[in-house]
Short mmCIF file of N, CA, C and O in Angstrom, two decimals:
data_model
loop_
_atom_site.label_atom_id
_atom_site.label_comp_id
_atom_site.label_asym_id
_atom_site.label_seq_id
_atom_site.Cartn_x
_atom_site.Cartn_y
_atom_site.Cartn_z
N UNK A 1 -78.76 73.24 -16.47
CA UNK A 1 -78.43 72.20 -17.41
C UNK A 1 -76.95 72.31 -17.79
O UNK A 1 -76.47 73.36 -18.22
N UNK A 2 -76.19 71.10 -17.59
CA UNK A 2 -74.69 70.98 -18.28
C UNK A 2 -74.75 71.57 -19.32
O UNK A 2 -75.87 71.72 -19.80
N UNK A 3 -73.68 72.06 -19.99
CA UNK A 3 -73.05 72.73 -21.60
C UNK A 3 -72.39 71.61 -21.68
O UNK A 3 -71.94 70.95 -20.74
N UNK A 4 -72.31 71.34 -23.21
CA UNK A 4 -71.63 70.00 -23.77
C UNK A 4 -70.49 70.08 -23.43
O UNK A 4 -70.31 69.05 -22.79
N UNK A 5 -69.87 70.47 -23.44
CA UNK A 5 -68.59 70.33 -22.97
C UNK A 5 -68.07 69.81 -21.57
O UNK A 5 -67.16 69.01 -21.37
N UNK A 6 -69.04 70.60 -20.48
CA UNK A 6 -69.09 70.01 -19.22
C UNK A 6 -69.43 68.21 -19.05
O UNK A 6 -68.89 67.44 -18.25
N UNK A 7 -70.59 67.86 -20.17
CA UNK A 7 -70.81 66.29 -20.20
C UNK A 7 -69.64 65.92 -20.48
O UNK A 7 -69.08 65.05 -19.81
N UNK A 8 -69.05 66.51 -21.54
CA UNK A 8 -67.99 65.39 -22.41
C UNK A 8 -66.72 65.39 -21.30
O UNK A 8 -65.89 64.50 -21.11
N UNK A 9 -66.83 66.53 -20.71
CA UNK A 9 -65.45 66.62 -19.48
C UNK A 9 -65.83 65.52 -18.72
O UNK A 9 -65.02 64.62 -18.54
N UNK A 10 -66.93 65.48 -18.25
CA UNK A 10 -67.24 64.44 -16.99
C UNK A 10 -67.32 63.28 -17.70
O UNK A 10 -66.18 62.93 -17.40
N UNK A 11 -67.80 62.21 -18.54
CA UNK A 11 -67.94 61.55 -19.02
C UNK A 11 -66.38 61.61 -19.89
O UNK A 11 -66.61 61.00 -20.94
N UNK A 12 -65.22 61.98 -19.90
CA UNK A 12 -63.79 60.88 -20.04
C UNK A 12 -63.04 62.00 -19.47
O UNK A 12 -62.52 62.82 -20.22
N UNK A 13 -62.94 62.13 -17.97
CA UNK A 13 -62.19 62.91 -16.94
C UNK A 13 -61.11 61.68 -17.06
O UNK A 13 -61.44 60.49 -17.15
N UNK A 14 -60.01 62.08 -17.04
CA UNK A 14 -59.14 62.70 -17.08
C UNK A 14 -58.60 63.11 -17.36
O UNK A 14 -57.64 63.61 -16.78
N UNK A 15 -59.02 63.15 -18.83
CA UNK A 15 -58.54 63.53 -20.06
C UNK A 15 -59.24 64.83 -20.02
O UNK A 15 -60.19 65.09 -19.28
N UNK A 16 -58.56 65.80 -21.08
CA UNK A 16 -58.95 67.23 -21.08
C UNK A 16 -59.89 67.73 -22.39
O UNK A 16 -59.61 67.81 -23.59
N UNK A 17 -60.58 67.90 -21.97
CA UNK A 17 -61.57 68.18 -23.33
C UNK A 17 -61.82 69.15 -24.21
O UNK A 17 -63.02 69.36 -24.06
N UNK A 18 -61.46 69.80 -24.98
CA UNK A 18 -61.59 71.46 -25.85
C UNK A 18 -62.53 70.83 -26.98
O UNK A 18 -62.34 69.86 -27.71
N UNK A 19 -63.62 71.75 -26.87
CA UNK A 19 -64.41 72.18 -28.31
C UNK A 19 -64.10 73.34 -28.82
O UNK A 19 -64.27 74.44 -28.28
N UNK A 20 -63.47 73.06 -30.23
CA UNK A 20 -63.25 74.42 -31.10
C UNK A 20 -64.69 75.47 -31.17
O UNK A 20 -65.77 75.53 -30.57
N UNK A 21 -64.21 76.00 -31.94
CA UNK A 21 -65.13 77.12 -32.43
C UNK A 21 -66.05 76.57 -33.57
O UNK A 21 -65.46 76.01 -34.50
N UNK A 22 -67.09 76.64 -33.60
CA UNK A 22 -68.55 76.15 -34.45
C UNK A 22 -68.23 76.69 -36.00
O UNK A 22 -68.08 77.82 -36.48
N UNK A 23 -68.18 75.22 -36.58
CA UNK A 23 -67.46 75.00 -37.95
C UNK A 23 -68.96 75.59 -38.56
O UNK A 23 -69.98 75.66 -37.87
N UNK A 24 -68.89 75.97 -39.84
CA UNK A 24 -70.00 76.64 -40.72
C UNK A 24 -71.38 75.29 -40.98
O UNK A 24 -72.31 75.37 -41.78
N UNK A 25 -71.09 74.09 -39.98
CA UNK A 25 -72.15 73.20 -40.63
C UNK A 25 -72.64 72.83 -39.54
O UNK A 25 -73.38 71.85 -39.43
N UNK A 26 -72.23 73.68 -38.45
CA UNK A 26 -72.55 73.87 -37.19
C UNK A 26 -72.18 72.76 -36.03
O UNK A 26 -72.74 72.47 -34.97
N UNK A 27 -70.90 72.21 -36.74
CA UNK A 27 -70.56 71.03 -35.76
C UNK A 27 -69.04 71.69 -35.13
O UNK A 27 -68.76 72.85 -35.45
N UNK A 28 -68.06 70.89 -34.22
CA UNK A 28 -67.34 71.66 -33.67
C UNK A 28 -66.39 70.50 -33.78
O UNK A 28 -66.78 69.39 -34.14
N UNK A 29 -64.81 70.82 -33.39
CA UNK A 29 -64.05 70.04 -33.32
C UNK A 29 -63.73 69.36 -31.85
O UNK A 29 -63.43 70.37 -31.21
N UNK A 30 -63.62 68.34 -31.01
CA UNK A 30 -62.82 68.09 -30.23
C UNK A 30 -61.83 67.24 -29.87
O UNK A 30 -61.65 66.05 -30.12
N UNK A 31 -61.10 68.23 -29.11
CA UNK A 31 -59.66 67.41 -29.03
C UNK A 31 -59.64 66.63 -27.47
O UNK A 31 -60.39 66.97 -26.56
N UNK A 32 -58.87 65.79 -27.38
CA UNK A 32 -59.01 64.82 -26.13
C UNK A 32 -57.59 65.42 -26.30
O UNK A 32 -56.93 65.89 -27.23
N UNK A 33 -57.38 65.14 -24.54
CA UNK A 33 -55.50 65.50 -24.65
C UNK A 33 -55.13 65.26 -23.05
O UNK A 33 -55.81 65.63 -22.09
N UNK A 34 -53.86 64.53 -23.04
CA UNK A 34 -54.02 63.94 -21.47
C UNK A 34 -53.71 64.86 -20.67
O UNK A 34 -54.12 65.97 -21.01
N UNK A 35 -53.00 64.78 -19.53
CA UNK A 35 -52.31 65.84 -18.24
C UNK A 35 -51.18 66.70 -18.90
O UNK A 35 -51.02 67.92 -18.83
N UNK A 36 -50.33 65.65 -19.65
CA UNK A 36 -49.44 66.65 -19.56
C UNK A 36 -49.94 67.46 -21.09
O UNK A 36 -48.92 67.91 -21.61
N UNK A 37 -50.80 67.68 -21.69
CA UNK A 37 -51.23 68.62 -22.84
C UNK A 37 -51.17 68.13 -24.11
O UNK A 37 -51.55 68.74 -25.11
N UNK A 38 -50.60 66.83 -24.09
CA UNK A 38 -50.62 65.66 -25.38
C UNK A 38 -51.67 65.26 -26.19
O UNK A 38 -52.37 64.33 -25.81
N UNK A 39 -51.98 66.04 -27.68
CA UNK A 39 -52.83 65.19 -28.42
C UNK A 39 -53.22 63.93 -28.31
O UNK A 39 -52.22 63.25 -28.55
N UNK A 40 -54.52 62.94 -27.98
CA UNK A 40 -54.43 61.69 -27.79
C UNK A 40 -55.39 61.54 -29.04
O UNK A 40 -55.03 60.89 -30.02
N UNK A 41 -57.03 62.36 -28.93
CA UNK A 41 -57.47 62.16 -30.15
C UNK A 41 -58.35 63.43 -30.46
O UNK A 41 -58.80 64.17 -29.59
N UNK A 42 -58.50 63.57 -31.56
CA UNK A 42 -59.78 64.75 -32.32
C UNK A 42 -60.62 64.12 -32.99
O UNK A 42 -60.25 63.10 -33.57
N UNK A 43 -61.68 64.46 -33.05
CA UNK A 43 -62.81 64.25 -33.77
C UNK A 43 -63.94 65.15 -34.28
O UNK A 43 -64.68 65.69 -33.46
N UNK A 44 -64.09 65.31 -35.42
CA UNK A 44 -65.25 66.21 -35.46
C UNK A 44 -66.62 65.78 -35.14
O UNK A 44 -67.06 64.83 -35.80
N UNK A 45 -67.42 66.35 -34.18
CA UNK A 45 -68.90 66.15 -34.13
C UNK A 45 -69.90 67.12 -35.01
O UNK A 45 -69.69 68.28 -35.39
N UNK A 46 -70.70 66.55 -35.16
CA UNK A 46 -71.76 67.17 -36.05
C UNK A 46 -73.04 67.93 -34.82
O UNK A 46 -73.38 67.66 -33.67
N UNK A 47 -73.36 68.79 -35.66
CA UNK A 47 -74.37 69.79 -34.88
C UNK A 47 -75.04 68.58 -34.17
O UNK A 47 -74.80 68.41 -32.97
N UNK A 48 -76.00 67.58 -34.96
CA UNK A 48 -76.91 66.97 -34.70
C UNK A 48 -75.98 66.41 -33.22
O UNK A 48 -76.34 67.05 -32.23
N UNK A 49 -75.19 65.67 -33.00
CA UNK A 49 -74.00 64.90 -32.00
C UNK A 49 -74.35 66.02 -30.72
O UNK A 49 -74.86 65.76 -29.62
N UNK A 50 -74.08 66.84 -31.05
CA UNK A 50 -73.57 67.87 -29.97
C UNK A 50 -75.04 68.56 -29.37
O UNK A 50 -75.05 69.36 -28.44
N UNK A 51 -75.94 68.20 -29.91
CA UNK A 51 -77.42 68.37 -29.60
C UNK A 51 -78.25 67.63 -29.00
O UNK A 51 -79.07 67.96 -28.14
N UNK A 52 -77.99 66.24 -29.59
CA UNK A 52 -78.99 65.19 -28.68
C UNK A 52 -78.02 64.48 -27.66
O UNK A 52 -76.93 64.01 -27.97
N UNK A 53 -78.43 64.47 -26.75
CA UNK A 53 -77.21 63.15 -25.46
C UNK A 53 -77.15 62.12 -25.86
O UNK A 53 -76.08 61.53 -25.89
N UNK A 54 -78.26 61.59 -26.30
CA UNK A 54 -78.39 60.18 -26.67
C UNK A 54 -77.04 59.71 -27.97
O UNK A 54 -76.33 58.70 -27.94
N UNK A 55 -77.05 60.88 -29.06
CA UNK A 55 -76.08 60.54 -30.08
C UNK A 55 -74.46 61.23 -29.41
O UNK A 55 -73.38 61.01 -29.96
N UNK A 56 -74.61 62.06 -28.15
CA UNK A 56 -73.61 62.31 -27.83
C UNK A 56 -72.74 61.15 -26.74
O UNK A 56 -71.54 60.89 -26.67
N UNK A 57 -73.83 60.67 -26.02
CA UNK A 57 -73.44 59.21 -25.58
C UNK A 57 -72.79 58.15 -26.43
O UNK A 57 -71.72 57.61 -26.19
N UNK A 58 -73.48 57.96 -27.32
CA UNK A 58 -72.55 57.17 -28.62
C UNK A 58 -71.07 57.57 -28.82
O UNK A 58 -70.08 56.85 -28.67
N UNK A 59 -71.14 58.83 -29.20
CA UNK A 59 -69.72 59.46 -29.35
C UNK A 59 -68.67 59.15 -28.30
O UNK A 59 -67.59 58.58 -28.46
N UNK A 60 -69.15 59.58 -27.31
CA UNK A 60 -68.41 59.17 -25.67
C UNK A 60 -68.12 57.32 -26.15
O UNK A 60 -67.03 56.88 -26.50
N UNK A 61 -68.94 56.79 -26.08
CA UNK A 61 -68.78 54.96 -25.82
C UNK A 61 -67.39 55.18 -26.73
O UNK A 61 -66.22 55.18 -26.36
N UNK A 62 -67.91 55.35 -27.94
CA UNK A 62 -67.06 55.18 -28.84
C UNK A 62 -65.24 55.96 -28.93
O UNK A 62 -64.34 55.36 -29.52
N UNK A 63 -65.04 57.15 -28.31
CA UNK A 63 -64.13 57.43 -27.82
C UNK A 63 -63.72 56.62 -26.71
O UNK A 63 -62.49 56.57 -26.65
N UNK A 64 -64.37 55.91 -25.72
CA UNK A 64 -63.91 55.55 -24.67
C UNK A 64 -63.14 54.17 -25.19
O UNK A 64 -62.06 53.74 -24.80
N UNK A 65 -64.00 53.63 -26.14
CA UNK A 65 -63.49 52.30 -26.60
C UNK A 65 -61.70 52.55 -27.80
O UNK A 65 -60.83 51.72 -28.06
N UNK A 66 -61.81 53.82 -28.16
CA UNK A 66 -60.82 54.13 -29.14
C UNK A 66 -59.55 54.48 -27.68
O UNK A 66 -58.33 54.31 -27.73
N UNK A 67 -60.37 55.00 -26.53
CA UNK A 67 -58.82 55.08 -25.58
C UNK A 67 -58.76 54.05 -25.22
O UNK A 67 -57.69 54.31 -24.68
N UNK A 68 -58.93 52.81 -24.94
CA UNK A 68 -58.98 51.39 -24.65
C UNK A 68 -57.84 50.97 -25.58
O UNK A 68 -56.67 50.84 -25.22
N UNK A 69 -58.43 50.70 -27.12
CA UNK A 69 -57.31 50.31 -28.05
C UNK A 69 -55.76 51.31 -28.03
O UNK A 69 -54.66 50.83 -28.31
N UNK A 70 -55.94 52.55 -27.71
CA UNK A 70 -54.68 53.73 -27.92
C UNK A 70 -54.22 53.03 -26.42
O UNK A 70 -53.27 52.25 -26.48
N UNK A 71 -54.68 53.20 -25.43
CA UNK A 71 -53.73 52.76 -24.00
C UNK A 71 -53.22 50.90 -24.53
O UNK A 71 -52.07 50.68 -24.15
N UNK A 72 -53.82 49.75 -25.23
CA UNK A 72 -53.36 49.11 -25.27
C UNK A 72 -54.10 47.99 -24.34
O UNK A 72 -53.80 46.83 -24.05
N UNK A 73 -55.23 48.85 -24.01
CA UNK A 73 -56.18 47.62 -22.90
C UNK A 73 -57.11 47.03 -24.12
O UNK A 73 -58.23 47.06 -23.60
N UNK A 74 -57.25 46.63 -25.12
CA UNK A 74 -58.12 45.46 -25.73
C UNK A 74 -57.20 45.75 -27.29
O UNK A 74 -56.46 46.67 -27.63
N UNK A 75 -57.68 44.42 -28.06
CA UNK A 75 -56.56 44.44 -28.95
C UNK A 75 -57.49 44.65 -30.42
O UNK A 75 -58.58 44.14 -30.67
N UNK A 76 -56.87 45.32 -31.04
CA UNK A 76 -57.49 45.96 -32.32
C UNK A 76 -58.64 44.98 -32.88
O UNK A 76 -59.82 45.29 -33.08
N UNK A 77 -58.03 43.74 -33.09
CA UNK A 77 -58.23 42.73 -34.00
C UNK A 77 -59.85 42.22 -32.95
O UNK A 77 -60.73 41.58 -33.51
N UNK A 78 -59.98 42.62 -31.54
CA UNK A 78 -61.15 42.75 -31.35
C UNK A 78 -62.28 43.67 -31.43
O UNK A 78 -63.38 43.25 -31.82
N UNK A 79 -62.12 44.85 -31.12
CA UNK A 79 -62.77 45.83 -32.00
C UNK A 79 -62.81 45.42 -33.16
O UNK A 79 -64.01 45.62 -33.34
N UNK A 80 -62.44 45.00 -34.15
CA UNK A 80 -62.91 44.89 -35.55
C UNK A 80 -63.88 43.32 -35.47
O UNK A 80 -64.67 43.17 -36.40
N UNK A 81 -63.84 42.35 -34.56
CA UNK A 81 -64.85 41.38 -34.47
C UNK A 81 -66.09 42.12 -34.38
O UNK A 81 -67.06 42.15 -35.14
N UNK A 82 -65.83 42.80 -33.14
CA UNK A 82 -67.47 43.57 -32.46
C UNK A 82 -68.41 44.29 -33.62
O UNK A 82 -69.64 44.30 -33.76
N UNK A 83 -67.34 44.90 -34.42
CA UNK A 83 -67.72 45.57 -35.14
C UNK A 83 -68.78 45.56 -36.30
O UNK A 83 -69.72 46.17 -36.80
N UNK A 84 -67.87 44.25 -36.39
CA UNK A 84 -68.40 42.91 -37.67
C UNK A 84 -69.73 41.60 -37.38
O UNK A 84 -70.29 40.78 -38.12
N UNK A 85 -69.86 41.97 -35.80
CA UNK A 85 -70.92 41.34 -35.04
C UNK A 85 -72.20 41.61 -35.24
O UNK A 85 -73.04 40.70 -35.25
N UNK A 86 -72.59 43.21 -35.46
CA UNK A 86 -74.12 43.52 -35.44
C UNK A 86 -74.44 43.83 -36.80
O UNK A 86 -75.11 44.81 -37.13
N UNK A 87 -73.56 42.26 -38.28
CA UNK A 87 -74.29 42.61 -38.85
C UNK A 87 -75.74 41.86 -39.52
O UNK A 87 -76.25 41.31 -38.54
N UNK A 88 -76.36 41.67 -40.37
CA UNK A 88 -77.15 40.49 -40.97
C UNK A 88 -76.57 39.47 -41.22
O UNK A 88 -75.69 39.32 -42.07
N UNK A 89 -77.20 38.39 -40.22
CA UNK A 89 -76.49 37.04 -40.62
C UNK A 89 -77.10 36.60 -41.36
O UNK A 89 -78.30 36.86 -41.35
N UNK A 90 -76.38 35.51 -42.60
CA UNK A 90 -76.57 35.27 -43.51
C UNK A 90 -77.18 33.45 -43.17
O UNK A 90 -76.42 32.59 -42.72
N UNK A 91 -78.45 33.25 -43.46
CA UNK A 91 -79.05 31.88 -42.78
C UNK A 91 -79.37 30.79 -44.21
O UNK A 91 -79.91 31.24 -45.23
N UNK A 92 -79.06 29.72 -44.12
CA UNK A 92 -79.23 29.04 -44.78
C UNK A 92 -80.52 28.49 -45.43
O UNK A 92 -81.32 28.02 -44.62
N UNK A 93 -80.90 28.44 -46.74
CA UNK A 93 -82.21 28.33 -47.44
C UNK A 93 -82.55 27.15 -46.73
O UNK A 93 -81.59 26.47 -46.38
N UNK A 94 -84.20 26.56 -46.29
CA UNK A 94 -84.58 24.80 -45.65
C UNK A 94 -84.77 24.60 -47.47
O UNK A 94 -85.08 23.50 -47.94
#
């Protein structure tokens, strides 16, 4: 079985992946960082994240979509539509 880290490597290769050392609430830090050793992003995951795939898949989408907006391939102001998309629409009384 992969170690998380190995998923999160394969799932946004090319970018370089480090998990810190296991914070006291049992979640860890990671840093994304390109070729040449450049901070791009950190995030802390939570124990629960780093345990199930399913919530660690989330994490991945969601980094993948945050390097999308940082490289400049989709524009902020859409991420914040999408965002604003899945919520309760508000329907008019008959």
């Amino acid at each position: 079985m992969e170690s998380t880290t190995e998923l999160l490597a394969g799932a946004l290769a090319p970018y370089k992946v480090i998990l810190g050392p296991d914070r006291p609430d049992g979640g860890r830090v990671m840093t994304l960082a390109n070729e040449a050793g450049e901070l791009i992003i950190q995030r802390a995951l939570s124990k629960g994240q780093l345990n199930d795939r399913y919530a660690l898949t989330d994490v991945v989408d969601g980094i993948l979509r945050d390097l999308l907006v940082i490289e400049g391939r989709i524009a902020p102001d859409v991420i914040a539509n999408l965002r604003g998309s899945d919520r309760v629409k508000n329907y008019a009384a008959l």
